[in-house]
Amino acid sequence: MIKFPQDFLWGAATSAHQVEGNNIHSDWWQWEKKAGKTRSGQACRHYEFYKHDFDLVKELHHNAHRLSIEWSRIEPKEGKFSRKELKHYLDVILALRQRNIEPIVTLHHFTNPEWFAKLGGWTKGRSVDYFLRYSDFVTRALAKYVRYWITINEPTIYISHSYIFGVWPPQEKSYLKAAQVEANLVSAHIKAYHLIHKTYKRSNLSRPSVSIAQNVMAFVPYKRDLKNRLASALRDMVYNTGFIERIMQHDIIGDKALDFIGVNYYSRQLVEVQKFGIDHLATDVHQDNYHRCEKNSLGWDVYPKGIYEVLMGLKKYNLPIMITENGICTSDDKQRWRYIYNHLKNIHRAMKKGVCVTGYLYWSLMDNFEWDKGFAPRFGLIGIDYKTYKRIVRSSALRFGRVCKTGVLLQ
Ligand code: BGC
């Protein structure tokens, strides 16, 4: 029997911009308008319907829920903090607590206030101070009710999509800027980590758990020759653990600045280097259909074994691991359940081998705004009818709910 520990955290994740709607002071809102992309608009109207959504979360037996605070609502103009929006998020957190659901709160999930972006965003050194000021305002108010904090969601994805591939705002393609952003995000995390701990200490609250949510992939060599094996190991070092390593190296206070590791896992990359050269080593993937593999609706490989592999790779850090995201976009709900089942099976396998996993949060609680891909990808346990905003609980949600209730994985 596949049984998870009693105190395991079970739930799903969302982020503010993707579900709340009308996020008008953010850089993404402006960019969607300018770039002629699908606009996030009202998203899922979760800002209004959060209580109803949390009733569903409760009915599905989740005991945890990951959400993000929207910086641009809290600080819509530089230095002007909104008490009203802070109160909104306090109500959101209390609504979870009243339902006995553990909130896991992210401070930065890809979006920035528009004013911050206009000042040069994360490329500038002062970005760290701005982020700290905002984090201080929020964490002081919510400390009493929150035990788990994620400072920054997927820094590596944010850097690559916004500053190297140029597909997300501000659409830069500059290694120099990417390096500046990385340095500032590392510093922002470390400083926010210590700030949050200090706040709790000062208020005599028990020690919180603070981390980042790191996107990890299984990098699998297409052929097991030296070139492809080398490239896979290199990518693992750069994309999966590079940011974590930098946090650990740079923390002068001597702490690890990570109380656990938040892991977001979705897919694998089949590594096939075509030519020598740093770009090829870093990005080439196998192109033809020889390795047929199940895909999600965005064409990403479904590879449950990979979560076992990455967890085994992270074991060396000797830190608890929380799966802060894992999920599939698909129009076939049976495929969604298969995906959840097979990933949980592999997580359990890693736990048997000594990896300490403390929770699993499916991405996402509901269908939502999938960034530059708009609303077509359906990641939700709960479907959204975007005409009526009606919530449709999928059968995969009920099956996952049974696991959350019993801690036992049954097919
Ligand atoms: C992000 C989410 C996103 C999901 C699916 C993660 O990279 O944190 O915001 O919707 O993956 O692409």
Coordinates of C-alpha atoms and ligand atoms in Angstrom, one line a residue:
M1 CA 0.0 0.0 0.0
I2 CA 1.3 3.5 -0.8
K3 CA 0.8 5.5 2.3
F4 CA 2.0 9.0 3.1
P5 CA 2.8 10.4 6.5
Q6 CA 0.0 11.7 8.7
D7 CA 1.2 15.3 8.8
F8 CA 1.7 15.5 5.1
L9 CA 0.5 18.8 3.5
W10 CA -2.0 18.2 0.7
G11 CA -3.4 20.8 -1.6
A12 CA -3.1 22.9 -4.7
A13 CA -1.4 26.1 -5.8
T14 CA -2.4 29.3 -7.5
S15 CA -0.9 32.8 -8.1
A16 CA -2.5 36.1 -7.8
H17 CA -2.3 37.4 -11.4
Q18 CA -3.4 34.1 -12.8
V19 CA -6.6 33.8 -10.9
E20 CA -7.7 37.0 -9.2
G21 CA -8.6 39.3 -12.1
N22 CA -8.2 43.0 -12.8
N23 CA -4.6 43.2 -11.7
I24 CA -4.3 46.7 -13.2
H25 CA -1.2 48.0 -11.5
S26 CA 1.1 45.2 -12.6
D27 CA 3.7 45.1 -15.4
W28 CA 1.9 42.1 -16.9
W29 CA -1.4 44.0 -17.2
Q30 CA 0.4 46.8 -19.2
W31 CA 2.4 44.3 -21.2
E32 CA -0.7 42.2 -22.2
K33 CA -2.2 45.4 -23.5
K34 CA 0.8 46.6 -25.4
A35 CA 2.0 43.2 -26.8
G36 CA -1.5 42.4 -28.1
K37 CA -1.6 39.2 -26.1
T38 CA -4.6 37.5 -24.6
R39 CA -5.4 39.7 -21.7
S40 CA -5.8 38.3 -18.1
G41 CA -8.9 40.5 -17.7
Q42 CA -11.1 39.1 -15.0
A43 CA -9.1 35.9 -14.9
C44 CA -11.1 33.5 -12.6
R45 CA -12.5 36.4 -10.4
H46 CA -11.0 34.6 -7.5
Y47 CA -10.4 38.0 -5.8
E48 CA -14.2 38.1 -5.3
F49 CA -15.0 34.4 -5.1
Y50 CA -12.2 33.3 -2.8
K51 CA -14.5 32.1 0.0
H52 CA -16.5 30.0 -2.3
D53 CA -13.3 28.6 -3.8
F54 CA -12.0 27.8 -0.4
D55 CA -15.2 26.0 0.4
L56 CA -14.5 23.7 -2.5
V57 CA -10.9 23.3 -1.3
K58 CA -12.3 22.2 2.0
E59 CA -14.8 19.8 0.4
L60 CA -11.8 18.3 -1.5
H61 CA -10.1 17.6 1.8
H62 CA -7.0 19.7 1.1
N63 CA -5.2 20.7 4.3
A64 CA -2.9 23.2 2.6
H65 CA -3.2 25.9 -0.1
R66 CA -0.5 27.9 -1.9
L67 CA -1.4 31.4 -3.0
S68 CA 0.6 34.6 -3.8
I69 CA 0.2 38.2 -2.6
E70 CA 0.2 40.7 -5.4
W71 CA 2.8 43.3 -4.8
S72 CA 1.2 45.8 -7.2
R73 CA -2.0 45.7 -5.2
I74 CA -0.2 46.2 -1.9
E75 CA 2.0 49.0 -3.3
P76 CA 0.3 50.4 -6.4
K77 CA 2.5 53.5 -6.4
E78 CA 6.0 53.7 -5.2
G79 CA 6.0 54.0 -1.4
K80 CA 2.2 54.2 -1.2
F81 CA 1.0 51.1 0.6
S82 CA -2.7 50.1 0.5
R83 CA -4.1 49.1 3.9
K84 CA -7.3 48.1 2.1
E85 CA -5.5 45.5 0.0
L86 CA -3.5 44.3 2.9
K87 CA -6.8 43.7 4.7
H88 CA -8.0 41.8 1.7
Y89 CA -5.1 39.4 1.9
L90 CA -5.5 39.1 5.7
D91 CA -9.1 38.1 5.1
V92 CA -8.0 35.6 2.5
I93 CA -5.5 34.0 4.9
L94 CA -8.1 34.0 7.7
A95 CA -10.6 32.4 5.4
L96 CA -8.1 29.5 4.9
R97 CA -7.4 29.3 8.6
Q98 CA -11.1 29.2 9.5
R99 CA -11.4 26.1 7.2
N100 CA -8.3 24.5 8.8
I101 CA -6.2 24.9 5.7
E102 CA -2.5 25.8 6.0
P103 CA -1.6 28.8 3.9
I104 CA 1.6 28.7 2.0
V105 CA 2.3 32.3 0.8
T106 CA 4.4 33.5 -2.1
L107 CA 5.6 37.1 -2.1
H108 CA 6.7 37.3 -5.7
H109 CA 5.1 35.2 -8.5
F110 CA 6.4 36.6 -11.8
T111 CA 4.5 40.0 -11.7
N112 CA 5.9 43.3 -10.6
P113 CA 4.2 46.7 -9.9
E114 CA 4.2 48.8 -13.0
W115 CA 6.2 51.6 -11.3
F116 CA 8.9 49.1 -10.2
A117 CA 9.2 47.8 -13.8
K118 CA 9.5 51.4 -15.1
L119 CA 12.4 52.1 -12.7
G120 CA 14.3 49.2 -14.3
G121 CA 12.8 46.3 -12.3
W122 CA 15.1 43.6 -11.0
T123 CA 18.1 44.8 -13.1
K124 CA 18.7 47.6 -10.5
G125 CA 20.4 47.2 -7.2
R126 CA 17.7 49.2 -5.4
S127 CA 15.1 46.5 -6.4
V128 CA 16.2 44.6 -3.4
D129 CA 15.3 47.4 -1.0
Y130 CA 12.0 47.9 -2.7
F131 CA 11.2 44.2 -2.4
L132 CA 12.3 44.2 1.3
R133 CA 10.1 47.1 2.1
Y134 CA 7.1 45.4 0.6
S135 CA 7.9 42.1 2.2
D136 CA 8.3 43.7 5.6
F137 CA 4.9 45.4 5.3
V138 CA 3.2 42.1 4.3
T139 CA 4.9 39.7 6.6
R140 CA 4.5 41.8 9.7
A141 CA 0.8 41.9 9.2
L142 CA 0.4 38.2 8.3
A143 CA 3.0 36.6 10.5
K144 CA 0.6 35.5 13.1
Y145 CA -1.4 33.4 10.6
V146 CA 1.3 32.1 8.2
R147 CA 4.0 29.5 8.8
Y148 CA 5.2 28.9 5.3
W149 CA 6.7 31.6 3.0
I150 CA 8.0 31.4 -0.5
T151 CA 9.9 34.6 -1.3
I152 CA 10.3 34.1 -5.0
N153 CA 8.6 31.8 -7.4
E154 CA 10.8 30.1 -10.0
P155 CA 13.6 32.7 -10.2
T156 CA 15.3 30.7 -13.0
I157 CA 12.2 30.7 -15.2
Y158 CA 11.6 34.4 -14.5
I159 CA 15.1 35.3 -15.5
S160 CA 15.2 33.1 -18.7
H161 CA 11.7 34.1 -19.9
S162 CA 12.0 37.8 -19.2
Y163 CA 15.7 38.5 -19.8
I164 CA 17.2 35.8 -22.1
F165 CA 14.4 34.4 -24.4
G166 CA 12.6 37.7 -24.3
V167 CA 9.1 36.2 -24.2
W168 CA 7.8 37.8 -21.0
P169 CA 7.9 41.4 -20.0
P170 CA 10.2 43.3 -20.3
Q171 CA 11.2 41.1 -23.2
E172 CA 14.9 41.5 -22.9
K173 CA 17.5 39.3 -24.5
S174 CA 20.6 40.2 -22.6
Y175 CA 22.9 37.9 -20.7
L176 CA 24.3 40.9 -18.8
K177 CA 20.8 42.0 -17.6
A178 CA 20.0 38.4 -16.8
A179 CA 23.1 38.2 -14.6
Q180 CA 22.2 41.4 -12.8
V181 CA 18.6 40.2 -12.2
E182 CA 19.9 36.9 -10.8
A183 CA 22.3 38.6 -8.4
N184 CA 19.4 40.9 -7.2
L185 CA 17.0 38.0 -6.8
V186 CA 19.6 36.0 -4.8
S187 CA 20.2 38.9 -2.5
A188 CA 16.4 39.7 -2.3
H189 CA 15.7 36.2 -1.1
I190 CA 18.5 36.0 1.4
K191 CA 17.6 39.4 2.9
A192 CA 13.9 38.6 3.0
Y193 CA 14.6 35.3 4.6
H194 CA 16.4 37.0 7.5
L195 CA 13.8 39.7 7.7
I196 CA 11.0 37.3 8.0
H197 CA 12.8 35.3 10.7
K198 CA 13.5 38.4 12.6
T199 CA 9.9 39.5 12.5
Y200 CA 8.8 36.2 14.0
K201 CA 11.4 36.3 16.6
R202 CA 10.5 39.8 17.7
S203 CA 6.9 38.9 18.0
N204 CA 7.7 35.7 19.9
L205 CA 6.1 33.5 17.2
S206 CA 7.5 30.1 16.4
R207 CA 10.0 29.8 13.7
P208 CA 8.5 30.0 10.2
S209 CA 9.7 28.0 7.2
V210 CA 11.0 30.1 4.4
S211 CA 12.2 29.1 0.9
I212 CA 11.9 29.7 -2.8
A213 CA 9.9 27.6 -5.3
Q214 CA 12.5 26.3 -7.7
N215 CA 11.5 24.9 -11.1
V216 CA 13.3 21.6 -11.8
M217 CA 13.3 19.4 -14.9
A218 CA 14.5 16.0 -15.6
F219 CA 17.4 16.4 -18.1
V220 CA 17.6 13.1 -19.9
P221 CA 20.4 12.5 -22.4
Y222 CA 18.9 11.3 -25.7
K223 CA 21.9 9.0 -26.3
R224 CA 24.1 8.1 -23.4
D225 CA 27.3 9.5 -25.1
L226 CA 29.7 11.8 -23.4
K227 CA 28.4 15.0 -25.1
N228 CA 24.8 14.5 -24.1
R229 CA 25.6 13.2 -20.6
L230 CA 27.8 16.3 -20.1
A231 CA 25.1 18.6 -21.3
S232 CA 22.5 17.0 -19.1
A233 CA 24.7 17.4 -16.0
L234 CA 25.5 21.0 -16.9
R235 CA 21.8 21.9 -17.4
D236 CA 21.0 20.2 -14.1
M237 CA 23.6 22.4 -12.4
V238 CA 22.6 25.6 -14.1
Y239 CA 18.8 25.4 -14.3
N240 CA 17.9 23.1 -11.4
T241 CA 20.3 23.8 -8.6
G242 CA 22.3 26.9 -9.7
F243 CA 20.1 29.3 -7.8
I244 CA 19.9 27.2 -4.7
E245 CA 23.7 26.9 -4.7
R246 CA 24.1 30.7 -5.1
I247 CA 21.8 31.3 -2.1
M248 CA 23.9 28.9 -0.1
Q249 CA 27.2 30.4 -1.1
H250 CA 26.2 34.0 -0.7
D251 CA 24.7 33.9 2.7
I252 CA 27.2 35.7 4.8
I253 CA 25.3 35.2 8.0
G254 CA 26.3 31.5 7.8
D255 CA 22.8 30.2 7.7
K256 CA 21.6 28.3 4.7
A257 CA 18.8 30.9 4.1
L258 CA 16.5 28.0 3.1
D259 CA 14.4 26.1 5.6
F260 CA 13.2 23.7 3.0
I261 CA 13.3 23.5 -0.8
G262 CA 10.1 24.2 -2.7
V263 CA 10.1 22.1 -5.9
N264 CA 8.0 22.8 -9.0
Y265 CA 8.2 19.8 -11.4
Y266 CA 6.4 19.3 -14.6
S267 CA 8.4 17.6 -17.3
R268 CA 11.6 16.4 -18.8
Q269 CA 13.9 17.6 -21.5
L270 CA 15.4 15.2 -23.9
V271 CA 18.9 16.5 -24.3
E272 CA 20.6 16.1 -27.8
V273 CA 23.5 18.4 -28.5
Q274 CA 23.8 19.0 -32.2
K275 CA 27.1 20.9 -32.3
F276 CA 29.8 22.0 -29.8
G277 CA 29.4 25.5 -28.4
I278 CA 28.0 26.8 -25.2
D279 CA 24.5 27.6 -26.7
H280 CA 24.2 24.1 -28.0
L281 CA 25.3 22.6 -24.8
A282 CA 22.8 24.7 -22.9
T283 CA 19.7 24.5 -25.0
D284 CA 19.6 21.8 -27.8
V285 CA 16.8 19.3 -27.5
H286 CA 16.0 16.1 -29.4
Q287 CA 13.7 17.1 -32.3
D288 CA 12.2 14.2 -34.2
N289 CA 9.5 11.8 -33.0
Y290 CA 11.6 8.8 -32.3
H291 CA 11.2 9.0 -28.6
R292 CA 7.4 9.2 -28.6
C293 CA 6.2 10.2 -25.2
E294 CA 2.9 11.2 -23.7
K295 CA 2.5 15.0 -23.8
N296 CA 0.4 17.6 -22.1
S297 CA -1.7 20.0 -24.2
L298 CA 1.3 22.4 -24.5
G299 CA 3.5 19.6 -25.9
W300 CA 5.6 19.0 -22.8
D301 CA 6.7 15.4 -22.1
V302 CA 4.9 13.6 -19.4
Y303 CA 7.7 11.9 -17.4
P304 CA 6.7 10.9 -13.9
K305 CA 10.0 9.1 -13.3
G306 CA 11.7 12.4 -13.5
I307 CA 10.3 13.7 -10.2
Y308 CA 11.9 10.7 -8.5
E309 CA 15.2 11.5 -10.2
V310 CA 15.2 15.2 -9.3
L311 CA 14.2 14.4 -5.7
M312 CA 17.1 12.0 -5.4
G313 CA 19.4 14.7 -6.8
L314 CA 18.2 17.2 -4.2
K315 CA 18.7 14.8 -1.3
K316 CA 22.3 16.0 -0.9
Y317 CA 21.1 19.4 0.5
N318 CA 19.7 17.6 3.5
L319 CA 16.6 19.8 3.7
P320 CA 13.0 19.0 3.7
I321 CA 11.3 19.3 0.3
M322 CA 7.8 20.5 -0.4
I323 CA 6.4 19.9 -3.9
T324 CA 5.1 23.4 -4.4
E325 CA 3.8 22.7 -7.9
N326 CA 3.2 19.7 -10.1
G327 CA 0.5 19.4 -12.7
I328 CA -0.7 18.9 -16.2
C329 CA -2.7 21.0 -18.7
T330 CA -5.0 18.6 -20.6
S331 CA -8.6 18.4 -22.0
D332 CA -8.6 14.7 -20.9
D333 CA -9.3 14.5 -17.2
K334 CA -8.4 10.8 -17.1
Q335 CA -4.9 11.8 -18.2
R336 CA -4.8 14.4 -15.3
W337 CA -5.6 11.7 -12.7
R338 CA -3.0 9.4 -14.3
Y339 CA -0.4 12.2 -14.1
I340 CA -1.1 12.9 -10.4
Y341 CA -1.1 9.2 -9.6
N342 CA 2.1 8.4 -11.3
H343 CA 3.9 11.4 -9.9
L344 CA 2.7 10.7 -6.3
K345 CA 3.9 7.1 -6.8
N346 CA 7.4 8.4 -7.7
I347 CA 7.5 10.9 -4.9
H348 CA 6.7 8.1 -2.5
R349 CA 9.4 6.0 -4.0
A350 CA 11.9 8.8 -3.3
M351 CA 10.6 9.1 0.3
K352 CA 11.2 5.4 0.8
K353 CA 14.8 6.1 -0.3
G354 CA 15.2 8.7 2.4
V355 CA 14.1 12.0 0.8
C356 CA 12.1 14.0 3.2
V357 CA 9.1 15.3 1.3
T358 CA 6.6 17.2 3.5
G359 CA 3.8 18.1 1.1
Y360 CA 2.3 18.0 -2.4
L361 CA 0.5 21.0 -4.0
Y362 CA -1.0 20.3 -7.4
W363 CA -0.9 23.0 -10.0
S364 CA -3.4 24.3 -10.2
L365 CA -6.5 24.5 -8.0
M366 CA -8.4 25.8 -11.0
D367 CA -8.0 26.6 -14.7
N368 CA -6.4 30.0 -15.0
F369 CA -4.4 32.5 -17.0
E370 CA -1.4 30.7 -18.3
W371 CA 0.8 33.8 -18.9
D372 CA 1.7 34.3 -22.6
K373 CA -0.4 31.2 -23.5
G374 CA -3.6 32.7 -22.4
F375 CA -6.6 30.7 -21.1
A376 CA -6.4 27.6 -23.4
P377 CA -4.2 25.4 -21.3
R378 CA -6.4 23.7 -18.6
F379 CA -4.4 22.9 -15.6
G380 CA -7.2 22.9 -13.0
L381 CA -8.6 20.3 -10.6
I382 CA -11.5 22.6 -11.0
G383 CA -12.6 23.8 -14.4
I384 CA -13.7 27.3 -15.1
D385 CA -16.4 28.3 -17.5
Y386 CA -15.0 31.7 -18.5
K387 CA -18.4 33.0 -19.7
T388 CA -20.2 32.4 -16.4
Y389 CA -17.3 31.9 -14.0
K390 CA -18.9 28.8 -12.8
R391 CA -16.6 26.3 -11.1
I392 CA -16.7 22.7 -12.3
V393 CA -15.2 20.2 -10.0
R394 CA -13.5 17.5 -12.1
S395 CA -13.4 13.9 -11.3
S396 CA -9.6 14.0 -11.0
A397 CA -10.2 16.5 -8.1
L398 CA -12.4 14.0 -6.3
R399 CA -9.9 11.2 -6.8
F400 CA -7.1 13.4 -5.5
G401 CA -9.4 14.5 -2.7
R402 CA -9.6 10.9 -1.5
V403 CA -5.8 10.8 -1.3
C404 CA -5.8 14.0 0.6
K405 CA -8.3 12.6 3.1
T406 CA -6.7 9.2 3.7
G407 CA -3.1 9.7 2.8
V408 CA -3.4 6.5 0.8
L409 CA -2.7 6.5 -2.9
L410 CA -5.3 4.2 -4.7
Q411 CA -5.8 4.1 -8.4
Ligands
BGC1 C1 4.5 28.6 -12.7 C2 3.0 28.8 -12.9 C3 2.6 28.3 -14.3 C4 2.9 26.8 -14.3 C5 2.5 26.1 -15.6 C6 5.0 27.3 -13.2 O1 6.1 27.6 -14.0 O2 4.9 28.9 -11.4 O3 2.7 30.2 -12.8 O4 1.3 28.6 -14.6 O5 4.3 26.6 -14.1 O6 3.2 26.6 -16.7

